[in-house]
């Protein structure tokens, strides 16, 4: 890597440490929620051009028909665009995106990126609820700005708890993952915990810089409170059912218990995935 590239990376990392992350995200959130015709059309048009959004797979293909940028960003897909793998033993990708990392959780440690890791206990923010995953399996899926931004069930299960965990709002791209220790266990997040035929499963929706919100089917849009909030649920969701959505790009972390499933060998860091694609199987 050149000196200029290293300098650019360091400036990017340091800038995230000093900007008012939450204040910036609130400002962006208000802009993204605006239904002012001129504002929302200008933002949608610029975003669509910048990231090359493919509207041909969307249920509503005219981007300017959406009431707000948020509605455009969390757009539904056209029927038949994403098929959920029908094999009852398969574990499917919860989202369109790219795998940041996946593999075994080693004595509670989850691999983040070269030289970086975090603990499953810190990620879930509750030692008792984290215990089943300490030697299990994990997969981290990064949703870039161009991707479909709804998160779906990797495997059928009953939602039993959600924990809103306050935190920072660093970017979650590869550069930040390689340079911010414990990134996914530091950012604001919504932890969703399930009972399944495989035992316990978790899907953690991790917030990020200028992400204007996280929403789940059980809680609605998250209202940051500054404190951990635990809620009980009893909601069964089929494999592939919608679980939640992000308002701007972020990351979903999937966790399973030990010796219950394995990831398919074809998948590794930087593999592209689509929602419903089989990534692993029960054992």
XYZ file of C-alpha atoms in Angstrom:
283
model
C 0.000 0.000 0.000
C 1.333 3.441 -0.932
C 2.005 6.178 1.622
C -0.868 8.200 0.131
C -3.276 5.272 0.533
C -2.228 4.676 4.141
C -2.650 8.377 4.913
C -6.091 8.444 3.317
C -7.123 5.429 5.390
C -5.903 7.008 8.637
C -7.689 10.275 7.898
C -10.903 8.323 7.251
C -10.592 6.438 10.557
C -9.679 9.493 12.628
C -12.466 11.568 11.097
C -14.987 9.030 12.372
C -13.616 9.378 15.892
C -14.087 13.151 16.007
C -17.342 13.782 14.126
C -20.541 13.923 16.228
C -21.762 10.524 15.027
C -25.245 10.548 16.538
C -25.964 14.190 15.736
C -24.905 13.665 12.121
C -27.082 10.560 11.876
C -30.107 12.441 13.275
C -29.657 15.206 10.709
C -29.373 12.670 7.885
C -32.396 10.853 9.297
C -34.565 13.948 9.051
C -33.442 14.546 5.484
C -34.067 10.896 4.562
C -37.578 11.017 6.049
C -38.533 14.264 4.267
C -41.527 14.035 1.922
C -40.784 17.409 0.361
C -40.983 16.671 -3.370
C -37.931 18.709 -4.353
C -35.757 17.468 -1.494
C -36.590 13.768 -1.736
C -36.364 13.693 -5.552
C -32.972 15.420 -5.508
C -31.588 13.046 -2.864
C -32.969 9.918 -4.544
C -31.695 10.966 -7.990
C -28.200 11.729 -6.688
C -28.012 8.524 -4.634
C -29.278 6.370 -7.499
C -26.661 7.822 -9.854
C -23.815 7.581 -7.329
C -24.361 3.914 -6.471
C -25.848 2.562 -9.703
C -29.031 1.267 -8.070
C -30.721 -1.486 -10.081
C -34.410 -0.600 -10.012
C -35.359 -3.433 -12.384
C -35.545 -5.846 -9.443
C -37.693 -3.548 -7.300
C -41.440 -3.888 -6.879
C -41.763 -0.160 -7.633
C -39.317 0.574 -10.438
C -39.860 4.343 -10.653
C -37.567 5.675 -7.929
C -39.325 9.046 -7.799
C -42.671 7.451 -6.925
C -41.510 6.817 -3.371
C -42.767 9.278 -0.730
C -39.341 9.711 0.858
C -35.735 8.627 0.521
C -36.313 6.195 3.400
C -39.182 4.552 1.522
C -36.996 4.317 -1.594
C -34.056 2.935 0.349
C -36.062 0.179 2.048
C -37.895 -0.683 -1.190
C -39.427 -4.132 -1.607
C -38.192 -6.506 -4.285
C -40.306 -7.721 -7.171
C -41.939 -11.122 -6.626
C -39.700 -13.960 -7.761
C -36.450 -11.978 -7.746
C -35.128 -13.761 -4.657
C -35.942 -17.431 -4.100
C -35.456 -18.757 -0.578
C -33.616 -22.082 -0.714
C -36.204 -24.805 -0.112
C -33.912 -27.450 1.416
C -35.132 -27.841 5.031
C -31.519 -28.312 6.177
C -30.205 -25.100 4.591
C -29.153 -21.901 6.334
C -29.715 -18.930 4.020
C -28.223 -15.483 3.714
C -30.279 -12.929 5.647
C -29.601 -10.178 3.118
C -28.111 -9.069 -0.157
C -24.498 -8.049 0.371
C -21.041 -9.484 0.891
C -19.653 -11.730 3.605
C -17.247 -9.800 5.814
C -16.227 -12.933 7.729
C -17.688 -16.284 8.725
C -16.566 -19.322 10.661
C -16.254 -20.734 14.153
C -16.542 -18.719 17.350
C -13.453 -19.614 19.392
C -14.007 -19.555 23.166
C -16.362 -16.611 22.789
C -14.171 -14.672 20.327
C -15.585 -13.657 16.937
C -13.125 -12.828 14.140
C -13.757 -9.345 12.754
C -10.856 -8.669 10.353
C -7.105 -9.093 10.320
C -5.853 -8.284 13.797
C -9.340 -7.516 15.127
C -11.958 -9.523 16.988
C -14.771 -9.042 19.495
C -16.495 -11.233 22.051
C -19.954 -12.669 21.575
C -20.699 -11.553 25.134
C -19.965 -7.932 24.246
C -21.929 -8.215 21.004
C -25.075 -9.497 22.710
C -24.500 -7.399 25.843
C -25.908 -10.067 28.162
C -23.632 -12.872 29.449
C -26.449 -15.375 29.994
C -27.998 -14.848 26.562
C -24.559 -15.010 24.919
C -23.540 -18.302 26.571
C -24.999 -20.729 23.946
C -22.933 -19.134 21.177
C -19.484 -19.160 22.794
C -18.205 -22.022 20.632
C -20.743 -21.802 17.843
C -20.687 -20.430 14.310
C -21.018 -16.889 12.976
C -21.402 -15.052 9.689
C -21.164 -11.301 9.173
C -22.946 -9.903 6.092
C -22.239 -6.335 4.992
C -24.983 -4.455 3.146
C -23.504 -1.740 0.927
C -25.506 1.382 -0.048
C -26.512 -0.161 -3.392
C -28.001 -3.305 -1.850
C -31.543 -4.321 -0.947
C -31.879 -3.318 2.702
C -34.333 -5.679 4.280
C -33.025 -8.425 6.568
C -34.647 -11.883 6.505
C -34.602 -15.053 8.577
C -31.615 -17.385 7.952
C -33.576 -20.305 9.449
C -37.094 -20.717 10.841
C -37.476 -19.891 14.517
C -39.428 -18.199 17.284
C -38.273 -14.731 18.286
C -37.972 -14.796 22.080
C -35.999 -11.649 22.955
C -34.817 -8.408 21.427
C -32.145 -6.255 23.023
C -31.558 -2.702 21.897
C -27.923 -1.898 22.729
C -26.781 1.740 22.492
C -23.333 2.440 21.121
C -21.179 4.310 18.670
C -21.839 4.720 14.961
C -18.621 3.961 13.109
C -18.799 3.011 9.452
C -18.882 -0.772 9.036
C -16.962 -1.110 5.772
C -13.815 -3.224 5.462
C -11.394 -0.363 6.159
C -13.073 0.424 9.476
C -13.423 -3.255 10.392
C -9.661 -3.657 10.003
C -8.847 -0.624 12.167
C -11.498 -0.228 14.880
C -11.193 -2.858 17.662
C -14.459 -4.626 18.512
C -16.343 -2.632 15.879
C -19.581 -4.643 15.734
C -19.755 -4.909 19.525
C -19.236 -1.141 19.894
C -21.812 0.199 17.440
C -25.486 0.672 18.239
C -27.383 -2.542 17.466
C -30.544 -4.583 17.815
C -29.990 -8.162 18.979
C -32.734 -10.608 17.953
C -32.691 -14.034 19.673
C -34.554 -17.143 18.560
C -35.435 -20.671 19.547
C -35.052 -22.981 16.533
C -34.821 -26.697 15.734
C -31.036 -26.160 15.977
C -31.199 -24.547 19.396
C -30.483 -20.867 19.836
C -29.938 -18.495 16.917
C -29.195 -14.774 16.922
C -29.429 -12.145 14.211
C -27.784 -8.871 15.221
C -28.619 -5.756 13.199
C -25.641 -3.420 13.589
C -26.048 0.324 13.040
C -23.416 2.509 11.380
C -22.392 6.050 10.504
C -25.365 8.042 9.140
C -27.665 5.028 9.362
C -30.955 6.768 10.027
C -32.539 3.839 11.814
C -33.051 0.128 12.432
C -36.485 -1.484 12.329
C -37.736 -4.960 13.194
C -41.114 -6.613 12.642
C -41.450 -7.082 16.410
C -40.385 -3.656 17.690
C -41.051 -1.265 14.830
C -38.460 1.435 14.195
C -35.955 1.617 17.037
C -36.069 4.765 19.147
C -32.590 5.196 20.681
C -32.883 5.568 24.449
C -29.237 5.530 25.507
C -29.750 2.388 27.604
C -30.010 -1.352 26.985
C -33.633 -2.389 26.501
C -34.658 -6.046 26.720
C -38.070 -7.115 25.436
C -39.702 -10.540 25.427
C -41.516 -11.919 22.373
C -43.235 -15.046 21.101
C -43.237 -14.601 17.327
C -42.615 -17.455 14.895
C -40.949 -16.535 11.598
C -40.366 -18.877 8.670
C -37.013 -19.133 6.911
C -36.804 -16.196 4.514
C -39.463 -14.115 6.300
C -38.661 -10.453 6.756
C -37.128 -9.713 10.158
C -36.146 -6.067 9.845
C -34.593 -3.355 7.741
C -31.872 -0.705 7.745
C -32.271 2.934 6.800
C -28.878 3.192 5.027
C -26.217 0.505 4.737
C -25.019 -1.610 7.608
C -24.299 -5.171 8.788
C -26.113 -8.267 10.014
C -24.314 -10.793 12.243
C -25.781 -14.317 12.417
C -24.916 -16.699 15.287
C -25.650 -20.392 15.876
C -24.900 -22.796 18.707
C -21.955 -25.193 18.666
C -22.111 -28.327 16.482
C -25.517 -27.493 15.028
C -24.609 -26.319 11.516
C -21.675 -25.596 9.221
C -21.023 -23.045 6.507
C -20.556 -24.298 2.959
C -16.913 -24.301 1.864
C -17.650 -22.113 -1.178
C -18.306 -19.116 1.075
C -15.520 -17.019 2.572
C -14.659 -13.359 3.255
C -15.729 -11.060 0.392
C -18.054 -13.639 -1.188
C -21.131 -11.893 -2.589
C -24.470 -13.266 -1.410
C -28.151 -12.613 -2.006
C -31.039 -13.007 0.385
C -32.337 -16.582 0.439
C -29.166 -18.139 -0.986
C -28.018 -21.246 0.910
C -24.804 -20.450 2.823
C -24.692 -23.477 5.098
C -26.512 -26.588 6.307
C -27.533 -28.287 9.516
C -25.390 -31.196 10.777
